[in-house]
Amino acid sequence: MNRNRLFVAGAIAAVGPLGFIISVVQAQTQENAQIARGAVIAAQGTPTGAPPCAQCHAFNGVSDASGAFPRLAGQSAYYLAKQLRDFASGVRTSALMTPIAKALSLTPDSIADAAAYYASQNAPFLPLKPGAPALTTRGQELAKIGSEKQQIQACDNCHGPEGAGEPPAIPYLAGQYAHYIQFTLQMWRQGFRKSSPESMQVVARQLSDQDIAAVAAYYQQIQSTLETVESQGKD
C-alpha cells in the first residue's frame, strides 16, 4: 500500500512540471495566433468596415514623423485595447478613431488582436529633430521633478523613469511624438478627453501652453529605457 502511494505521489510530481510546460506552450500558441490575426487587421482591416491600421500607424506601429498619429509599437496590449474600447464606447471621442473602434468591436476579439499585434512590435524610433534646448530643459524639469508652485508631481512618477511607461496600464512617453503628446494634453485640459480624468485632466489643467510644449518636446527626444538597455547589452 505504501509503495502504491509513493508511486502515485511520484507520478503526480512528475506530471506537475509537465502540465505547467504544456500550459505555457498553449498560452504562447494562443498569443502567437492572436498576434497573427492582429497583423491581418493592421494590414487589411476587418470585414465589418475597420480600415487597415497601417494606413495611419504604419504596419510596424511607428506611424510617421508628423506626430498626427501616435506611435503604437511596444505599448502594452492592455493599454492599447483599453483606448480602442474607450473610443468605441464614447469615453474618448475622435472623428477618425471612434468609427474605426466601433467597427473593430463588431468582430469578436478584433480589438484584443490588433492590440496584441502592435504590442509585439519592437520597431526603431525615428530620428527626430530635437526641440529648442530651453524648451526641452523645462520639459525635463517637469518630467523628473514636477513643480511645487503649480502642484504638479513629476511625470516620471507615473510614466516611469525616462518615460519608459509602467505596463500594463500606463503608456510609455519616451519617443512618442511631441505633436501627439501636446494635442492630447490639450484635449485633457479642455475637458474633451474623458479617460483618466482623476489624474491626467487634473495635471493638464495645471500646465501652461508653454509647459505642455516643453514636456512634449522633452519626451519626443528621448528613447525608451528598454531600447537603451538593449543597445548597451549588444556593445
PDB file of C-alpha atoms in Angstrom:
ATOM      1  CA  MET A   1       0.000   0.000   0.000  1.00  0.00           C
ATOM      2  CA  ASN A   2       2.757   2.417   0.943  1.00  0.00           C
ATOM      3  CA  ARG A   3       4.593   1.540  -2.245  1.00  0.00           C
ATOM      4  CA  ASN A   4       1.490   2.305  -4.319  1.00  0.00           C
ATOM      5  CA  ARG A   5       1.055   5.630  -2.570  1.00  0.00           C
ATOM      6  CA  LEU A   6       4.659   6.544  -3.258  1.00  0.00           C
ATOM      7  CA  PHE A   7       4.205   5.607  -6.901  1.00  0.00           C
ATOM      8  CA  VAL A   8       1.091   7.801  -7.229  1.00  0.00           C
ATOM      9  CA  ALA A   9       2.802  10.690  -5.455  1.00  0.00           C
ATOM     10  CA  GLY A  10       5.808  10.340  -7.721  1.00  0.00           C
ATOM     11  CA  ALA A  11       3.604  10.300 -10.803  1.00  0.00           C
ATOM     12  CA  ILE A  12       1.793  13.475  -9.708  1.00  0.00           C
ATOM     13  CA  ALA A  13       5.108  15.178  -9.030  1.00  0.00           C
ATOM     14  CA  ALA A  14       6.348  14.225 -12.482  1.00  0.00           C
ATOM     15  CA  VAL A  15       3.161  15.347 -14.233  1.00  0.00           C
ATOM     16  CA  GLY A  16       3.088  18.686 -12.353  1.00  0.00           C
ATOM     17  CA  PRO A  17       6.026  20.309 -14.174  1.00  0.00           C
ATOM     18  CA  LEU A  18       4.877  18.727 -17.449  1.00  0.00           C
ATOM     19  CA  GLY A  19       1.423  20.228 -17.006  1.00  0.00           C
ATOM     20  CA  PHE A  20       2.965  23.619 -16.355  1.00  0.00           C
ATOM     21  CA  ILE A  21       5.089  23.360 -19.502  1.00  0.00           C
ATOM     22  CA  ILE A  22       2.056  22.373 -21.559  1.00  0.00           C
ATOM     23  CA  SER A  23       0.067  25.330 -20.228  1.00  0.00           C
ATOM     24  CA  VAL A  24       2.923  27.714 -21.086  1.00  0.00           C
ATOM     25  CA  VAL A  25       3.190  26.316 -24.618  1.00  0.00           C
ATOM     26  CA  GLN A  26      -0.575  26.597 -25.072  1.00  0.00           C
ATOM     27  CA  ALA A  27      -0.532  30.200 -23.854  1.00  0.00           C
ATOM     28  CA  GLN A  28       2.316  31.049 -26.237  1.00  0.00           C
ATOM     29  CA  THR A  29       0.479  29.367 -29.101  1.00  0.00           C
ATOM     30  CA  GLN A  30      -2.676  31.354 -28.342  1.00  0.00           C
ATOM     31  CA  GLU A  31      -0.689  34.583 -28.105  1.00  0.00           C
ATOM     32  CA  ASN A  32       1.060  33.886 -31.418  1.00  0.00           C
ATOM     33  CA  ALA A  33      -2.302  33.205 -33.067  1.00  0.00           C
ATOM     34  CA  GLN A  34      -3.679  36.442 -31.645  1.00  0.00           C
ATOM     35  CA  ILE A  35      -0.698  38.415 -32.953  1.00  0.00           C
ATOM     36  CA  ALA A  36      -1.098  36.789 -36.369  1.00  0.00           C
ATOM     37  CA  ARG A  37      -4.769  37.779 -36.512  1.00  0.00           C
ATOM     38  CA  GLY A  38      -3.825  41.295 -35.412  1.00  0.00           C
ATOM     39  CA  ALA A  39      -1.284  41.535 -38.226  1.00  0.00           C
ATOM     40  CA  VAL A  40      -4.058  40.838 -40.739  1.00  0.00           C
ATOM     41  CA  ILE A  41      -6.184  43.609 -39.221  1.00  0.00           C
ATOM     42  CA  ALA A  42      -3.237  46.002 -39.333  1.00  0.00           C
ATOM     43  CA  ALA A  43      -2.631  45.197 -42.995  1.00  0.00           C
ATOM     44  CA  GLN A  44      -6.154  44.626 -44.324  1.00  0.00           C
ATOM     45  CA  GLY A  45      -8.711  45.911 -41.824  1.00  0.00           C
ATOM     46  CA  THR A  46     -11.825  43.910 -40.916  1.00  0.00           C
ATOM     47  CA  PRO A  47     -14.929  42.725 -42.805  1.00  0.00           C
ATOM     48  CA  THR A  48     -17.008  44.970 -40.516  1.00  0.00           C
ATOM     49  CA  GLY A  49     -15.522  48.096 -42.065  1.00  0.00           C
ATOM     50  CA  ALA A  50     -12.472  48.935 -39.971  1.00  0.00           C
ATOM     51  CA  PRO A  51      -9.725  50.123 -42.351  1.00  0.00           C
ATOM     52  CA  PRO A  52      -6.149  48.831 -42.105  1.00  0.00           C
ATOM     53  CA  CYS A  53      -4.448  50.275 -39.020  1.00  0.00           C
ATOM     54  CA  ALA A  54      -1.289  50.610 -41.103  1.00  0.00           C
ATOM     55  CA  GLN A  55      -2.836  53.418 -43.139  1.00  0.00           C
ATOM     56  CA  CYS A  56      -2.197  55.797 -40.238  1.00  0.00           C
ATOM     57  CA  HIS A  57       0.018  53.960 -37.750  1.00  0.00           C
ATOM     58  CA  ALA A  58       2.248  52.059 -40.236  1.00  0.00           C
ATOM     59  CA  PHE A  59       2.492  48.281 -40.215  1.00  0.00           C
ATOM     60  CA  ASN A  60       5.213  48.331 -37.557  1.00  0.00           C
ATOM     61  CA  GLY A  61       3.418  50.892 -35.391  1.00  0.00           C
ATOM     62  CA  VAL A  62       5.837  53.809 -35.734  1.00  0.00           C
ATOM     63  CA  SER A  63       3.257  55.997 -37.533  1.00  0.00           C
ATOM     64  CA  ASP A  64       5.175  58.905 -39.099  1.00  0.00           C
ATOM     65  CA  ALA A  65       7.270  61.840 -38.012  1.00  0.00           C
ATOM     66  CA  SER A  66       4.401  64.313 -38.360  1.00  0.00           C
ATOM     67  CA  GLY A  67       3.041  63.247 -34.982  1.00  0.00           C
ATOM     68  CA  ALA A  68      -0.521  63.369 -36.275  1.00  0.00           C
ATOM     69  CA  PHE A  69      -0.874  59.746 -35.189  1.00  0.00           C
ATOM     70  CA  PRO A  70       0.734  58.273 -32.073  1.00  0.00           C
ATOM     71  CA  ARG A  71       3.434  55.643 -32.062  1.00  0.00           C
ATOM     72  CA  LEU A  72       1.869  52.296 -31.038  1.00  0.00           C
ATOM     73  CA  ALA A  73       4.789  49.874 -31.296  1.00  0.00           C
ATOM     74  CA  GLY A  74       5.580  48.258 -27.968  1.00  0.00           C
ATOM     75  CA  GLN A  75       2.796  49.875 -25.954  1.00  0.00           C
ATOM     76  CA  SER A  76       1.140  47.313 -23.693  1.00  0.00           C
ATOM     77  CA  ALA A  77      -1.723  45.328 -25.205  1.00  0.00           C
ATOM     78  CA  TYR A  78      -3.859  46.181 -22.176  1.00  0.00           C
ATOM     79  CA  TYR A  79      -3.404  49.911 -22.708  1.00  0.00           C
ATOM     80  CA  LEU A  80      -3.988  49.788 -26.464  1.00  0.00           C
ATOM     81  CA  ALA A  81      -7.109  47.650 -26.096  1.00  0.00           C
ATOM     82  CA  LYS A  82      -8.499  49.964 -23.423  1.00  0.00           C
ATOM     83  CA  GLN A  83      -8.064  53.007 -25.650  1.00  0.00           C
ATOM     84  CA  LEU A  84      -9.874  51.266 -28.503  1.00  0.00           C
ATOM     85  CA  ARG A  85     -12.710  50.247 -26.179  1.00  0.00           C
ATOM     86  CA  ASP A  86     -12.885  53.826 -24.879  1.00  0.00           C
ATOM     87  CA  PHE A  87     -13.164  55.121 -28.448  1.00  0.00           C
ATOM     88  CA  ALA A  88     -15.867  52.556 -29.221  1.00  0.00           C
ATOM     89  CA  SER A  89     -17.886  53.415 -26.095  1.00  0.00           C
ATOM     90  CA  GLY A  90     -17.524  57.176 -26.407  1.00  0.00           C
ATOM     91  CA  VAL A  91     -15.322  57.670 -23.348  1.00  0.00           C
ATOM     92  CA  ARG A  92     -12.790  59.001 -25.861  1.00  0.00           C
ATOM     93  CA  THR A  93     -14.099  60.756 -28.934  1.00  0.00           C
ATOM     94  CA  SER A  94     -12.418  61.217 -32.284  1.00  0.00           C
ATOM     95  CA  ALA A  95     -13.919  61.827 -35.704  1.00  0.00           C
ATOM     96  CA  LEU A  96     -11.375  59.314 -37.031  1.00  0.00           C
ATOM     97  CA  MET A  97     -10.895  56.722 -34.297  1.00  0.00           C
ATOM     98  CA  THR A  98     -14.440  56.436 -32.923  1.00  0.00           C
ATOM     99  CA  PRO A  99     -15.971  54.844 -36.053  1.00  0.00           C
ATOM    100  CA  ILE A 100     -12.901  52.648 -36.541  1.00  0.00           C
ATOM    101  CA  ALA A 101     -13.057  51.345 -32.970  1.00  0.00           C
ATOM    102  CA  LYS A 102     -16.791  50.732 -33.279  1.00  0.00           C
ATOM    103  CA  ALA A 103     -16.199  48.727 -36.446  1.00  0.00           C
ATOM    104  CA  LEU A 104     -13.470  46.720 -34.724  1.00  0.00           C
ATOM    105  CA  SER A 105     -15.742  45.990 -31.773  1.00  0.00           C
ATOM    106  CA  LEU A 106     -18.280  44.312 -34.079  1.00  0.00           C
ATOM    107  CA  THR A 107     -15.888  41.401 -34.663  1.00  0.00           C
ATOM    108  CA  PRO A 108     -15.139  39.246 -31.595  1.00  0.00           C
ATOM    109  CA  ASP A 109     -11.576  39.681 -30.343  1.00  0.00           C
ATOM    110  CA  SER A 110     -10.549  42.130 -33.094  1.00  0.00           C
ATOM    111  CA  ILE A 111      -9.662  44.845 -30.585  1.00  0.00           C
ATOM    112  CA  ALA A 112      -7.602  42.416 -28.499  1.00  0.00           C
ATOM    113  CA  ASP A 113      -5.936  41.002 -31.609  1.00  0.00           C
ATOM    114  CA  ALA A 114      -4.942  44.403 -33.012  1.00  0.00           C
ATOM    115  CA  ALA A 115      -3.660  45.492 -29.599  1.00  0.00           C
ATOM    116  CA  ALA A 116      -1.631  42.296 -29.184  1.00  0.00           C
ATOM    117  CA  TYR A 117      -0.054  42.747 -32.604  1.00  0.00           C
ATOM    118  CA  TYR A 118       1.116  46.313 -32.044  1.00  0.00           C
ATOM    119  CA  ALA A 119       2.261  45.490 -28.510  1.00  0.00           C
ATOM    120  CA  SER A 120       4.516  42.807 -30.008  1.00  0.00           C
ATOM    121  CA  GLN A 121       6.288  45.202 -32.376  1.00  0.00           C
ATOM    122  CA  ASN A 122       9.845  46.174 -31.448  1.00  0.00           C
ATOM    123  CA  ALA A 123      10.215  48.911 -34.038  1.00  0.00           C
ATOM    124  CA  PRO A 124      13.005  51.509 -34.145  1.00  0.00           C
ATOM    125  CA  PHE A 125      12.485  55.087 -33.042  1.00  0.00           C
ATOM    126  CA  LEU A 126      12.552  57.568 -35.898  1.00  0.00           C
ATOM    127  CA  PRO A 127      15.368  60.149 -35.802  1.00  0.00           C
ATOM    128  CA  LEU A 128      13.658  63.435 -34.986  1.00  0.00           C
ATOM    129  CA  LYS A 129      14.927  66.967 -34.705  1.00  0.00           C
ATOM    130  CA  PRO A 130      15.236  67.920 -31.009  1.00  0.00           C
ATOM    131  CA  GLY A 131      13.339  70.892 -29.644  1.00  0.00           C
ATOM    132  CA  ALA A 132      14.914  74.138 -28.519  1.00  0.00           C
ATOM    133  CA  PRO A 133      17.342  73.490 -25.608  1.00  0.00           C
ATOM    134  CA  ALA A 134      15.489  75.812 -23.214  1.00  0.00           C
ATOM    135  CA  LEU A 135      12.216  74.085 -24.015  1.00  0.00           C
ATOM    136  CA  THR A 136      13.494  70.542 -23.501  1.00  0.00           C
ATOM    137  CA  THR A 137      15.277  71.598 -20.292  1.00  0.00           C
ATOM    138  CA  ARG A 138      11.976  72.878 -18.893  1.00  0.00           C
ATOM    139  CA  GLY A 139      10.288  69.677 -20.033  1.00  0.00           C
ATOM    140  CA  GLN A 140      12.928  67.571 -18.310  1.00  0.00           C
ATOM    141  CA  GLU A 141      12.392  69.516 -15.094  1.00  0.00           C
ATOM    142  CA  LEU A 142       8.659  68.866 -15.171  1.00  0.00           C
ATOM    143  CA  ALA A 143       9.179  65.230 -16.111  1.00  0.00           C
ATOM    144  CA  LYS A 144      11.690  64.457 -13.381  1.00  0.00           C
ATOM    145  CA  ILE A 145      10.837  66.915 -10.593  1.00  0.00           C
ATOM    146  CA  GLY A 146       7.436  68.434 -11.308  1.00  0.00           C
ATOM    147  CA  SER A 147       6.516  71.839  -9.939  1.00  0.00           C
ATOM    148  CA  GLU A 148       5.771  72.564  -6.308  1.00  0.00           C
ATOM    149  CA  LYS A 149       4.442  76.008  -7.215  1.00  0.00           C
ATOM    150  CA  GLN A 150       1.940  74.555  -9.702  1.00  0.00           C
ATOM    151  CA  GLN A 151       1.282  71.496  -7.509  1.00  0.00           C
ATOM    152  CA  ILE A 152       2.361  69.144 -10.268  1.00  0.00           C
ATOM    153  CA  GLN A 153       4.125  65.884  -9.491  1.00  0.00           C
ATOM    154  CA  ALA A 154       6.873  64.589 -11.761  1.00  0.00           C
ATOM    155  CA  CYS A 155       5.545  62.917 -14.901  1.00  0.00           C
ATOM    156  CA  ASP A 156       8.026  60.077 -14.354  1.00  0.00           C
ATOM    157  CA  ASN A 157       6.314  59.226 -11.062  1.00  0.00           C
ATOM    158  CA  CYS A 158       3.555  57.582 -13.088  1.00  0.00           C
ATOM    159  CA  HIS A 159       5.095  57.084 -16.524  1.00  0.00           C
ATOM    160  CA  GLY A 160       8.291  55.502 -15.236  1.00  0.00           C
ATOM    161  CA  PRO A 161      11.952  56.514 -15.324  1.00  0.00           C
ATOM    162  CA  GLU A 162      12.741  58.384 -18.540  1.00  0.00           C
ATOM    163  CA  GLY A 163       9.097  57.968 -19.537  1.00  0.00           C
ATOM    164  CA  ALA A 164       9.505  54.237 -20.215  1.00  0.00           C
ATOM    165  CA  GLY A 165       5.945  53.515 -19.045  1.00  0.00           C
ATOM    166  CA  GLU A 166       4.500  51.378 -16.269  1.00  0.00           C
ATOM    167  CA  PRO A 167       2.753  48.478 -18.020  1.00  0.00           C
ATOM    168  CA  PRO A 168       0.096  47.382 -18.307  1.00  0.00           C
ATOM    169  CA  ALA A 169      -1.960  50.496 -17.554  1.00  0.00           C
ATOM    170  CA  ILE A 170       0.369  53.470 -18.041  1.00  0.00           C
ATOM    171  CA  PRO A 171       1.873  54.092 -21.501  1.00  0.00           C
ATOM    172  CA  TYR A 172       5.437  54.986 -22.348  1.00  0.00           C
ATOM    173  CA  LEU A 173       6.056  58.579 -23.415  1.00  0.00           C
ATOM    174  CA  ALA A 174       9.716  58.277 -24.370  1.00  0.00           C
ATOM    175  CA  GLY A 175       9.998  58.627 -28.129  1.00  0.00           C
ATOM    176  CA  GLN A 176       6.317  59.496 -28.520  1.00  0.00           C
ATOM    177  CA  TYR A 177       5.713  62.331 -30.949  1.00  0.00           C
ATOM    178  CA  ALA A 178       5.633  65.823 -29.468  1.00  0.00           C
ATOM    179  CA  HIS A 179       2.708  66.867 -31.629  1.00  0.00           C
ATOM    180  CA  TYR A 180       0.591  63.994 -30.320  1.00  0.00           C
ATOM    181  CA  ILE A 181       1.578  64.496 -26.664  1.00  0.00           C
ATOM    182  CA  GLN A 182       0.825  68.194 -26.957  1.00  0.00           C
ATOM    183  CA  PHE A 183      -2.518  67.561 -28.645  1.00  0.00           C
ATOM    184  CA  THR A 184      -3.745  65.008 -26.121  1.00  0.00           C
ATOM    185  CA  LEU A 185      -2.696  67.132 -23.121  1.00  0.00           C
ATOM    186  CA  GLN A 186      -4.685  69.992 -24.617  1.00  0.00           C
ATOM    187  CA  MET A 187      -7.671  67.676 -25.005  1.00  0.00           C
ATOM    188  CA  TRP A 188      -7.462  66.762 -21.319  1.00  0.00           C
ATOM    189  CA  ARG A 189      -7.048  70.378 -20.276  1.00  0.00           C
ATOM    190  CA  GLN A 190     -10.100  71.462 -22.255  1.00  0.00           C
ATOM    191  CA  GLY A 191     -12.177  68.547 -20.981  1.00  0.00           C
ATOM    192  CA  PHE A 192     -12.615  66.806 -24.340  1.00  0.00           C
ATOM    193  CA  ARG A 193     -10.764  63.661 -23.306  1.00  0.00           C
ATOM    194  CA  LYS A 194     -12.729  61.862 -20.597  1.00  0.00           C
ATOM    195  CA  SER A 195     -10.443  58.902 -19.843  1.00  0.00           C
ATOM    196  CA  SER A 196      -8.303  59.185 -16.670  1.00  0.00           C
ATOM    197  CA  PRO A 197      -9.990  62.440 -15.563  1.00  0.00           C
ATOM    198  CA  GLU A 198      -8.935  61.954 -11.945  1.00  0.00           C
ATOM    199  CA  SER A 199      -5.278  62.036 -12.892  1.00  0.00           C
ATOM    200  CA  MET A 200      -4.408  63.391 -16.328  1.00  0.00           C
ATOM    201  CA  GLN A 201      -7.118  66.008 -16.576  1.00  0.00           C
ATOM    202  CA  VAL A 202      -6.087  67.400 -13.192  1.00  0.00           C
ATOM    203  CA  VAL A 203      -2.423  67.554 -14.225  1.00  0.00           C
ATOM    204  CA  ALA A 204      -3.130  69.019 -17.667  1.00  0.00           C
ATOM    205  CA  ARG A 205      -5.143  71.867 -16.178  1.00  0.00           C
ATOM    206  CA  GLN A 206      -2.156  72.876 -14.077  1.00  0.00           C
ATOM    207  CA  LEU A 207       0.103  73.141 -17.120  1.00  0.00           C
ATOM    208  CA  SER A 208       0.505  76.262 -19.241  1.00  0.00           C
ATOM    209  CA  ASP A 209       0.719  76.094 -23.026  1.00  0.00           C
ATOM    210  CA  GLN A 210       4.484  76.520 -22.720  1.00  0.00           C
ATOM    211  CA  ASP A 211       4.709  73.715 -20.151  1.00  0.00           C
ATOM    212  CA  ILE A 212       2.750  71.369 -22.406  1.00  0.00           C
ATOM    213  CA  ALA A 213       5.028  72.164 -25.326  1.00  0.00           C
ATOM    214  CA  ALA A 214       8.076  71.638 -23.101  1.00  0.00           C
ATOM    215  CA  VAL A 215       7.004  68.230 -21.782  1.00  0.00           C
ATOM    216  CA  ALA A 216       6.091  67.112 -25.286  1.00  0.00           C
ATOM    217  CA  ALA A 217       9.432  68.240 -26.714  1.00  0.00           C
ATOM    218  CA  TYR A 218      11.367  66.543 -23.917  1.00  0.00           C
ATOM    219  CA  TYR A 219       9.725  63.139 -24.238  1.00  0.00           C
ATOM    220  CA  GLN A 220       9.955  63.118 -28.035  1.00  0.00           C
ATOM    221  CA  GLN A 221      13.731  63.428 -27.976  1.00  0.00           C
ATOM    222  CA  ILE A 222      14.459  60.570 -25.559  1.00  0.00           C
ATOM    223  CA  GLN A 223      14.300  56.902 -26.421  1.00  0.00           C
ATOM    224  CA  SER A 224      12.681  54.337 -24.181  1.00  0.00           C
ATOM    225  CA  THR A 225      14.737  52.839 -21.376  1.00  0.00           C
ATOM    226  CA  LEU A 226      14.135  49.402 -22.886  1.00  0.00           C
ATOM    227  CA  GLU A 227      15.811  50.294 -26.174  1.00  0.00           C
ATOM    228  CA  THR A 228      18.720  51.937 -24.378  1.00  0.00           C
ATOM    229  CA  VAL A 229      19.308  48.864 -22.209  1.00  0.00           C
ATOM    230  CA  GLU A 230      19.110  46.575 -25.231  1.00  0.00           C
ATOM    231  CA  SER A 231      21.622  48.631 -27.202  1.00  0.00           C
ATOM    232  CA  GLN A 232      24.036  48.640 -24.242  1.00  0.00           C
ATOM    233  CA  GLY A 233      23.735  44.871 -23.973  1.00  0.00           C
ATOM    234  CA  LYS A 234      24.901  44.489 -27.570  1.00  0.00           C
ATOM    235  CA  ASP A 235      28.089  46.505 -27.053  1.00  0.00           C
TER     236      ASP A 235
END
